[in-house]
Coordinates of C-alpha atoms in Angstrom, one line a residue:
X1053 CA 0.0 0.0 0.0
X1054 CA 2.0 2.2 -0.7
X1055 CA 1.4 5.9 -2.4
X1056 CA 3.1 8.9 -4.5
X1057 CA 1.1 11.9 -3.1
X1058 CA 2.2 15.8 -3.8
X1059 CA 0.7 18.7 -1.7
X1060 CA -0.2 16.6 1.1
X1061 CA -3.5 17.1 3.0
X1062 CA -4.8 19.7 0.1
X1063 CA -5.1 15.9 -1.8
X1064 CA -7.8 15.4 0.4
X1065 CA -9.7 18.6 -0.4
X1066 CA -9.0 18.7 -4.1
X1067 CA -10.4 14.5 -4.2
X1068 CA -13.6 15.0 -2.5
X1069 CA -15.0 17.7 -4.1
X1070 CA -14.3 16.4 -7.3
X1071 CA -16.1 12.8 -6.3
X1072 CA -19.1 15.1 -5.5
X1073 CA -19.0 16.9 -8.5
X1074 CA -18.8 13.6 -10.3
X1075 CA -22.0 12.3 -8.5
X1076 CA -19.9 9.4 -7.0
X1077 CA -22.4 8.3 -4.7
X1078 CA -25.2 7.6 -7.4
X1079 CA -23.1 6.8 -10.5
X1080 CA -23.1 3.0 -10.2
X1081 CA -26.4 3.4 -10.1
X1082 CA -26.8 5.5 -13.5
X1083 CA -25.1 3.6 -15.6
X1084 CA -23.9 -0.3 -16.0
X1085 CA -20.9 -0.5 -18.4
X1086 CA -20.9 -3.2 -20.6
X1087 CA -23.8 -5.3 -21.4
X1088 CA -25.2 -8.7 -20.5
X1089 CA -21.8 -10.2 -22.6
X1090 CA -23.9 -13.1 -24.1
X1091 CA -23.2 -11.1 -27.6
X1092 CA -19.8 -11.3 -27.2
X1093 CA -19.4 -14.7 -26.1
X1094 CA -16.6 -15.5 -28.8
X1095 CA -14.4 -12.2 -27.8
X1096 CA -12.3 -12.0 -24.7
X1097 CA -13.1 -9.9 -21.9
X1098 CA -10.9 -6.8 -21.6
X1099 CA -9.8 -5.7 -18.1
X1100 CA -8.1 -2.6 -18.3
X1101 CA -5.7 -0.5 -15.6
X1102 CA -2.9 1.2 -15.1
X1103 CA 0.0 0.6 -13.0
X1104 CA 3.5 2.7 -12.1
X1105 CA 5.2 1.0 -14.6
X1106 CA 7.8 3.7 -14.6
X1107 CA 8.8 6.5 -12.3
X1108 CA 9.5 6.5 -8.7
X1109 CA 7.2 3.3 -7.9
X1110 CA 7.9 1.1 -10.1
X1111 CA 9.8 -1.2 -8.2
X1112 CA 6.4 -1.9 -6.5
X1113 CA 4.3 -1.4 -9.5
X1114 CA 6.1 -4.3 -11.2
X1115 CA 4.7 -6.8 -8.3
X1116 CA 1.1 -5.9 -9.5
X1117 CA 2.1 -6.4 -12.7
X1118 CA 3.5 -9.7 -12.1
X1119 CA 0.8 -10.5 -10.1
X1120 CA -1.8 -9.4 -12.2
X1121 CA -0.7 -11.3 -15.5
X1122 CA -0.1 -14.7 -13.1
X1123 CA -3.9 -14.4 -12.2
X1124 CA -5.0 -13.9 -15.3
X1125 CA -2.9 -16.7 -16.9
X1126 CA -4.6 -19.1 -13.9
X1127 CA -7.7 -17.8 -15.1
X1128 CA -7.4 -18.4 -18.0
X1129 CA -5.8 -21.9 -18.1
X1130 CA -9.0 -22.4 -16.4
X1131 CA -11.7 -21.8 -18.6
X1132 CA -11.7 -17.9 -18.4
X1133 CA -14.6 -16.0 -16.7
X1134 CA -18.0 -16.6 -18.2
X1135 CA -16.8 -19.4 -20.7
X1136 CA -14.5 -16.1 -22.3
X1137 CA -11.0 -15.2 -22.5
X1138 CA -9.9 -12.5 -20.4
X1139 CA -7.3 -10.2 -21.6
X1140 CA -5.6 -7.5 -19.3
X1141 CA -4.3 -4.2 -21.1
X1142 CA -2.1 -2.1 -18.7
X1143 CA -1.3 1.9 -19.5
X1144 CA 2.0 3.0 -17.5
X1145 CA 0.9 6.0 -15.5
X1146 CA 4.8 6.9 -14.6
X1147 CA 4.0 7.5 -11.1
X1148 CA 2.4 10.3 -11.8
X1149 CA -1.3 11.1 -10.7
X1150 CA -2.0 13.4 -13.2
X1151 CA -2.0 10.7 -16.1
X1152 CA -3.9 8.4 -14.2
X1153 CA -7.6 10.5 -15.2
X1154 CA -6.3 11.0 -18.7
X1155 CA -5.5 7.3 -19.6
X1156 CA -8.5 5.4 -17.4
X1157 CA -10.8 7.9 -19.7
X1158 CA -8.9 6.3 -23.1
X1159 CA -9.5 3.0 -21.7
X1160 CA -13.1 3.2 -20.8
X1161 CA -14.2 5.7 -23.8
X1162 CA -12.0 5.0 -26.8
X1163 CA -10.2 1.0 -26.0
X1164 CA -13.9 0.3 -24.3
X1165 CA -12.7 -2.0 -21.8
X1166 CA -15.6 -4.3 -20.8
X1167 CA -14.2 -4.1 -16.9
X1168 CA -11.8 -2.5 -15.0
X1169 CA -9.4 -2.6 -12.3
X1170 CA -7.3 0.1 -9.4
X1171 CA -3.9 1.6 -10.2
X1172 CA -1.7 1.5 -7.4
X1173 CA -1.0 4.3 -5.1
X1174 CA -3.8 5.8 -3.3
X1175 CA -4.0 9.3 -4.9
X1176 CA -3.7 7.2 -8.2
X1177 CA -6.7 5.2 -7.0
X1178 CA -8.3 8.6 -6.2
X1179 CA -7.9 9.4 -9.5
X1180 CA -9.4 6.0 -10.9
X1181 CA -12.4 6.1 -8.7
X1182 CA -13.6 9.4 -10.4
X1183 CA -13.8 8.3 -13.7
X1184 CA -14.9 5.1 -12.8
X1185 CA -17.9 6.4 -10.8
X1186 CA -18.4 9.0 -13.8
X1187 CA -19.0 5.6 -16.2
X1188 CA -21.1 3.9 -13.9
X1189 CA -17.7 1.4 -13.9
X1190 CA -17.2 -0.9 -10.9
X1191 CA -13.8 -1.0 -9.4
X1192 CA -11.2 -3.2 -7.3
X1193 CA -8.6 -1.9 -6.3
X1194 CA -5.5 -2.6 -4.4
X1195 CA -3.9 -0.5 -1.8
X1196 CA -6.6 2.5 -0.7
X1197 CA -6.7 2.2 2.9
X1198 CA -8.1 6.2 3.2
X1199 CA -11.2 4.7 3.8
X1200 CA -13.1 8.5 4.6
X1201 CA -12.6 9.5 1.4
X1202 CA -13.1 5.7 -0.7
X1203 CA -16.6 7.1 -1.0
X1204 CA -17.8 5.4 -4.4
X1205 CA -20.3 2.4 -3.6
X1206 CA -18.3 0.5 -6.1
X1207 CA -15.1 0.5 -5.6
X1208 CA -14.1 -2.4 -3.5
X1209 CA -10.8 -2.5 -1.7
X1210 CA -8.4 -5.5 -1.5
X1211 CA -6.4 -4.2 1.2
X1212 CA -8.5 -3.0 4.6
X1213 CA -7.0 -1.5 7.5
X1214 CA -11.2 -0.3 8.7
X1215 CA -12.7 2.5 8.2
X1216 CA -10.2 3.5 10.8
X1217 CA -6.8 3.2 9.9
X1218 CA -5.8 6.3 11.2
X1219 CA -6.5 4.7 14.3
X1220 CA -6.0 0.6 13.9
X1221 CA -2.6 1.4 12.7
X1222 CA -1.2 3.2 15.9
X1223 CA -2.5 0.9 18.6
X1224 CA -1.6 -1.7 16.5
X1225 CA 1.9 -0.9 16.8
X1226 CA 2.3 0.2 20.0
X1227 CA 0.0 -2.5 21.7
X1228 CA 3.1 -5.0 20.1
X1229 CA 6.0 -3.0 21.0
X1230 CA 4.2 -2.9 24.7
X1231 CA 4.9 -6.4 24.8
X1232 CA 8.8 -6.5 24.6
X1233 CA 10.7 -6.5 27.4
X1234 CA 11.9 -3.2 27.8
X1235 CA 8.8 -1.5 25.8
X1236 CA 10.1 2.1 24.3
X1237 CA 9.1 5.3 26.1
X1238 CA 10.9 7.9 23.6
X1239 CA 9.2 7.8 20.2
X1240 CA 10.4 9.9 17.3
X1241 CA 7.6 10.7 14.5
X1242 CA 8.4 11.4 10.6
X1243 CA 5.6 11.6 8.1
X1244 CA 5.7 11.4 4.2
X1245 CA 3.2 14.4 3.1
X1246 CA 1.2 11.8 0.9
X1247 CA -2.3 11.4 1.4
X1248 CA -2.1 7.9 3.2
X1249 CA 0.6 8.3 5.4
X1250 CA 0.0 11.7 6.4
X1251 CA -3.5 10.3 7.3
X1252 CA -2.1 7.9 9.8
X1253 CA -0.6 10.4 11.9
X1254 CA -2.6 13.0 11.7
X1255 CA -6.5 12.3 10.3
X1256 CA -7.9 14.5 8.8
X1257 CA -11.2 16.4 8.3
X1258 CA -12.9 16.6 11.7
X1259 CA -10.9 13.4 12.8
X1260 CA -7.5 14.6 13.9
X1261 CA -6.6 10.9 15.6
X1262 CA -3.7 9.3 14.1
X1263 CA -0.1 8.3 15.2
X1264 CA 0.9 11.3 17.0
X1265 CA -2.2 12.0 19.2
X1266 CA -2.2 8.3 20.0
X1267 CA 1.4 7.8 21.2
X1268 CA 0.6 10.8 23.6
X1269 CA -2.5 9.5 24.8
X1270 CA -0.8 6.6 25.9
X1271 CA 2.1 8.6 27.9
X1272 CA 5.0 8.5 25.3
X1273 CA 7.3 10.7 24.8
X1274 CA 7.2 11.8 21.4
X1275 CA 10.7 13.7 21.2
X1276 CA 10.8 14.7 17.6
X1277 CA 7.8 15.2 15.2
X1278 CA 8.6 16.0 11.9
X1279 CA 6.5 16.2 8.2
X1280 CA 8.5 15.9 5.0
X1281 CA 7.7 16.2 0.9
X1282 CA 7.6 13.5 -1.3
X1283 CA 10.0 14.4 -3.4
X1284 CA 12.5 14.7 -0.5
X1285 CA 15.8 13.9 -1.3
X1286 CA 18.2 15.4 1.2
X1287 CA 18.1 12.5 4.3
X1288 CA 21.1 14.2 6.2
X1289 CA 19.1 16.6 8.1
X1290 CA 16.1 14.6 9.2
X1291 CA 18.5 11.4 10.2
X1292 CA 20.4 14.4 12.1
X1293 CA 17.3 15.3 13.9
X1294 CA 17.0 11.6 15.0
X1295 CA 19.9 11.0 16.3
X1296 CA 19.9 14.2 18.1
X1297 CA 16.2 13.4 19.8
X1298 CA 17.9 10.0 21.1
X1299 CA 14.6 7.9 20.8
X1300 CA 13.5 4.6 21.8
X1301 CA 11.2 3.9 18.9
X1302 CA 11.8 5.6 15.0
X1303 CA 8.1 6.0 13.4
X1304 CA 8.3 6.1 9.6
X1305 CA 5.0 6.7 8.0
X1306 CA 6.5 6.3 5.0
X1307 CA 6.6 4.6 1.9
X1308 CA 8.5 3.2 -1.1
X1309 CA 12.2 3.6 -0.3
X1310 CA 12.0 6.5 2.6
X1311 CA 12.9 3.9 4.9
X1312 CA 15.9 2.6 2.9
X1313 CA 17.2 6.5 3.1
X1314 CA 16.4 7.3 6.4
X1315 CA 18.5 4.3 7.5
X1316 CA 21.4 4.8 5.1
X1317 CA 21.7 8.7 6.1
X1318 CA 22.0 7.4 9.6
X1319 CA 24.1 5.0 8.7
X1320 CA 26.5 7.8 7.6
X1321 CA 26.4 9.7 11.0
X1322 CA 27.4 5.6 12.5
X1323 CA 23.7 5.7 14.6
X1324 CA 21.1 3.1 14.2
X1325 CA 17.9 3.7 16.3
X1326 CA 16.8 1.1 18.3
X1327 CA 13.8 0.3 17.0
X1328 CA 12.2 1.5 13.5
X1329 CA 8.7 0.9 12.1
X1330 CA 7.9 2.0 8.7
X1331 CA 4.4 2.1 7.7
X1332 CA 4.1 1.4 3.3
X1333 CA 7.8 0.5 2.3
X1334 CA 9.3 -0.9 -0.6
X1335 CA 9.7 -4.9 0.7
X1336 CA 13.0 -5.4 -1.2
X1337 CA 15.1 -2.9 -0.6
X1338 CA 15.1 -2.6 2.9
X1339 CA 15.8 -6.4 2.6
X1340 CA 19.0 -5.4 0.5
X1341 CA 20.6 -3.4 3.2
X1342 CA 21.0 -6.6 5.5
X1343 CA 21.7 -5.9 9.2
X1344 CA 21.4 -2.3 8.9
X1345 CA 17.9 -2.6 8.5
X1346 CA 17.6 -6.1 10.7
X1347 CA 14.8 -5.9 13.8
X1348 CA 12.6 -3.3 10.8
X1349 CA 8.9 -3.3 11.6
X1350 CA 5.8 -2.0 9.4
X1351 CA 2.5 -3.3 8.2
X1352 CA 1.4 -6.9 7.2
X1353 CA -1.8 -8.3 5.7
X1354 CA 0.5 -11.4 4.4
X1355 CA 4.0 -12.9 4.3
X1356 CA 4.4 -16.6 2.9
X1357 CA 6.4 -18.1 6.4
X1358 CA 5.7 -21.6 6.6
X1359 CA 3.1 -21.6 9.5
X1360 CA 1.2 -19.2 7.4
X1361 CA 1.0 -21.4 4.3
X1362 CA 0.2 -24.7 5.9
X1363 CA -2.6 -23.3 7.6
X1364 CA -3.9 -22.2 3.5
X1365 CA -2.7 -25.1 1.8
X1366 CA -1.2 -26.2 -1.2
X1367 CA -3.4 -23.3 -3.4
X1368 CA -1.8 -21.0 -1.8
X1369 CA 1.7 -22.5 -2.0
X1370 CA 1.8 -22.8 -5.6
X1371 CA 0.4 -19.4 -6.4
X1372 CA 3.7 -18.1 -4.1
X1373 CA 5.9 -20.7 -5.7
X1374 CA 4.6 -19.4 -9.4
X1375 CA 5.1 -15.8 -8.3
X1376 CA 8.6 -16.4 -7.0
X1377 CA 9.5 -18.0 -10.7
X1378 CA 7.9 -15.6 -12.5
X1379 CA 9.2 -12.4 -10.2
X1380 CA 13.0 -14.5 -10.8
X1381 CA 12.4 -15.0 -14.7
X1382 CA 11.6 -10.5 -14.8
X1383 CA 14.8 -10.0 -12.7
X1384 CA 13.1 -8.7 -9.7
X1385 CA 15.2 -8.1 -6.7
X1386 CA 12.5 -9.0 -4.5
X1387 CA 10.3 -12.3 -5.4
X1388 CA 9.0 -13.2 -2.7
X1389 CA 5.0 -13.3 -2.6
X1390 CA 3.9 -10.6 0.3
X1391 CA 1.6 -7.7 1.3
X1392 CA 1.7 -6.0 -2.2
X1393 CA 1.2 -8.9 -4.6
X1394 CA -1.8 -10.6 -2.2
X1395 CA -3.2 -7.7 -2.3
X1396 CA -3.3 -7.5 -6.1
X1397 CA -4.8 -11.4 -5.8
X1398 CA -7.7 -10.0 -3.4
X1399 CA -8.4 -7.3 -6.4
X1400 CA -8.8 -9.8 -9.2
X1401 CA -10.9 -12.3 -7.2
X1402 CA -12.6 -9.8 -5.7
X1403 CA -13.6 -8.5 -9.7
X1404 CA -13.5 -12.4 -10.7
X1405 CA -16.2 -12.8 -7.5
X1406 CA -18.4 -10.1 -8.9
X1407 CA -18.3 -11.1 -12.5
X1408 CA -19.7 -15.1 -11.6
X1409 CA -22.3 -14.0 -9.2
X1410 CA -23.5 -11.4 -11.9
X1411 CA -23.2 -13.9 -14.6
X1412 CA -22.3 -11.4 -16.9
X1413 CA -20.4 -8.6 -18.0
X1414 CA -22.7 -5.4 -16.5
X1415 CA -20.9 -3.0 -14.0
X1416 CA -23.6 -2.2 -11.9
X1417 CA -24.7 -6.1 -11.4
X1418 CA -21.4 -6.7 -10.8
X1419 CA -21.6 -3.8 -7.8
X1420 CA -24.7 -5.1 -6.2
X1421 CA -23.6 -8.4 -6.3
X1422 CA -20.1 -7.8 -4.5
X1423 CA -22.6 -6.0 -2.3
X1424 CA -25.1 -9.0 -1.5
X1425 CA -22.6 -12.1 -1.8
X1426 CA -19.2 -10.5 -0.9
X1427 CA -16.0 -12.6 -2.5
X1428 CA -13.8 -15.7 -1.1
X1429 CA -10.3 -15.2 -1.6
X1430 CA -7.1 -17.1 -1.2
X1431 CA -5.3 -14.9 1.2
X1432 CA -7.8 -13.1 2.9
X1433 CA -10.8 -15.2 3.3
X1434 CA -14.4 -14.0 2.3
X1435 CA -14.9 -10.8 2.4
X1436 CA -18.4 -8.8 2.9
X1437 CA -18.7 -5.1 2.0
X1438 CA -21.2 -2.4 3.3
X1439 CA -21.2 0.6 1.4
X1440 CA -21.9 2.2 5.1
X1441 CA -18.3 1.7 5.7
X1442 CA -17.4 2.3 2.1
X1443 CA -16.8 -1.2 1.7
X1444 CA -13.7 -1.7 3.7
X1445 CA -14.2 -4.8 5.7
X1446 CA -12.8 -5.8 8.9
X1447 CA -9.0 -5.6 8.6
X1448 CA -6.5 -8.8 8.5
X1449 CA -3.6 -6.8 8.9
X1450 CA -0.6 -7.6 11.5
X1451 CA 3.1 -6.3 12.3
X1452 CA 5.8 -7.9 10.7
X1453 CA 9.4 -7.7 11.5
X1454 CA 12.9 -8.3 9.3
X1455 CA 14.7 -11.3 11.3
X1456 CA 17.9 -12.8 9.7
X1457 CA 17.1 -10.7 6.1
X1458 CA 13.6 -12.0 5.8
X1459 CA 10.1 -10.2 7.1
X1460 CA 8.2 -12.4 9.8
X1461 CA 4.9 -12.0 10.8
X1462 CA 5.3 -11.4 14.3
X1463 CA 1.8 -9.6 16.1
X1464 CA -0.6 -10.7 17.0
X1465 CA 0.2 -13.9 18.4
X1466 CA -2.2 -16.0 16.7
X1467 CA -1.3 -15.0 12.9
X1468 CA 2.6 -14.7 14.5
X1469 CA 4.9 -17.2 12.3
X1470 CA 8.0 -15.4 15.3
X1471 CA 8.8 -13.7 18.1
X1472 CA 8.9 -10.0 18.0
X1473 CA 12.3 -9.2 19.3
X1474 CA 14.3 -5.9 19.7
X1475 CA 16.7 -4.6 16.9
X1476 CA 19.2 -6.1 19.4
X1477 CA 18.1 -9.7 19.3

């Protein structure tokens, strides 16, 4: 779940009143997309999306795309959806938000994509949802945890954290680092101005909850607060500031490779924090820095450790084992099966889910039966979704922790595959 956000909070502003102008609320109910498919039984059906194919998230846009074409091979090998062929055409959005509108319109109004699916990135998603609810087009998607502002009725997301993150997140975290040994006191705060991570320490609207107000509600010291851009560059400073603030407990909500930097530009000053949680990284990278970045925490909703796929079976083992060949065969430096490419599985069965209990190829049946019958999935079970909550159903996520260069789920105990355990061992 990750995000490339620019201007921080005004995101928020700009967003919502352009999904009222659109209508949002109603559009699914206006129009249906394709029709009943029955006349184009002999053609494929055409899923289009975009991805970050390019641009500063691509190394994670290349898991979805992986991901996405192994489904869609699976599917197919099986029969297809609806006795059809289903074909996935992908538009590289470079990263960039503002070509996300522009190419979603091409590939609804001019390629006439019979379905669609989410980009990543939340303000990407954002984006997505707007012209899907102007075309009445129902929409998956991925990594959108800002649940307060997913308010289409038919877009349906694949990765939940609530309809609070802004508060499951914190008390998450600090409920596991409360059960260490020596649980940390100090706690030093640095926030990506994107939409999603600036939303999880600080809200937003009326609801100004997130990671900073709850680490002081619960008595912590929170010696250094800090937001940075985006498009930050220059670590020095901030890993300056860090050091400097001598805390217990390094909060990253960050994402993509902030994490990677902030730990390298300490590394220059020779100072590694104690303990470091970053909220929407890049998996492989941080992996690549080996025990400068050992005892790492962030966000989880899965990580293939053994206990974890015994208790799914052998499904669930080959579709990790297929990723991991494919991800190898595309040169990725990370191919391992985790949060980012389940969560792209969850999309497509969740659209896959829609399509069968439809029984055919119309948007708005497609909506309402996500709505009535909900989806199974592989890695997050079945899913229900109330549009009173804006669909986000009740979240699977947990803390995971990099032990010996590999993540581990680690909290809560009963989806732990190891011990949480302090930088130090």
């Amino acid at each position: 779940m990750g995000d490339n956000g620019h201007r921080g909070n005004r995101l928020f502003t700009l967003v919502a009143a352009g999904l009222l102008l659109s209508g949002a609320a109603a559009a699914c109910e206006q129009k249906s997309g394709s029709g009943d498919g029955t006349e184009d039984s002999g053609k494929p059906i055409v899923v289009g999306s975009t991805l970050s194919l390019s641009g500063a998230f691509a190394a994670t846009g290349a898991i979805h795309k992986i991901a996405g074409e192994q489904f869609v091979a699976r599917l197919n090998a099986n029969g297809g959806l609806l006795g059809r062929q289903v074909r996935w055409v992908v538009r590289d959005d470079e990263s960039d938000q503002a070509k996300v509108s522009t190419l979603y319109e091409q590939l609804i109004t001019q390629d006439r994509v019979d379905l669609i699916i989410g980009p990543y990135a939340t303000p990407n998603i954002l984006s997505a949802m707007a012209v899907a609810s102007r075309h009445g087009y129902t929409l998956p998607q991925h990594t959108s945890v800002i649940a307060p502002l997913m308010t289409y009725r038919c877009q349906f997301p694949a990765w939940s954290i609530g309809p609070e993150p802004n508060k499951v997140v914190p008390n998450q975290l600090f409920d596991a680092v409360a059960t260490l040994p020596d649980p940390p006191k100090r706690v030093a705060i640095l926030t990506n101005q994107n939409g999603s991570t600036d939303f999880v320490s600080y809200g937003s609207g009326n609801d100004k909850v997130g990671m900073v107000s709850i680490a002081k509600q619960r008595g912590l010291d929170v010696v250094l607060e800090r937001r940075y851009p985006p498009n930050t560059t220059s670590w020095a400073p901030l890993a300056t500031q860090i050091r400097d603030a001598k805390p217990d407990l390094v909060i990253n909500d960050g994402l993509g490779v902030d994490p990677v930097n902030l730990l390298q530009a300490m590394k220059q000053l020779n100072y590694k924090p104690p303990l470091m949680f970053s909220l929407f990284p890049a998996p492989g990278p941080l992996l690549g820095l080996g025990d400068t970045s050992d005892g790492l925490l962030s966000v989880t909703i899965f990580e293939p450790n053994k206990a974890t796929l015994d208790r799914l079976g052998p499904d669930a083992t080959a579709i990790v084992n297929d990723f991991k060949a494919r991800a190898t065969q595309a040169k990725l430096p990370y191919t391992v099966f985790e949060t980012q490419a389940a969560a792209s599985w969850n999309a497509w069965e969740i659209l896959v889910a829609g399509v069968k209990a439809a029984g055919k190829v119309d948007n708005k049946a497609i909506c309402d039966s996500l709505h009535a019958k909900g989806a199974d999935t592989t890695f997050a079970g079945h899913l229900t979704f109330d549009p009173k909550a804006n669909n986000f159903w009740t979240t699977t996520q947990a803390i995971k922790q990099i032990q010996n260069r590999d993540w581990v789920t680690v909290y809560p105990p009963q989806r732990a595959a190891g011990r949480l355990r302090s930088s130090a061992g």
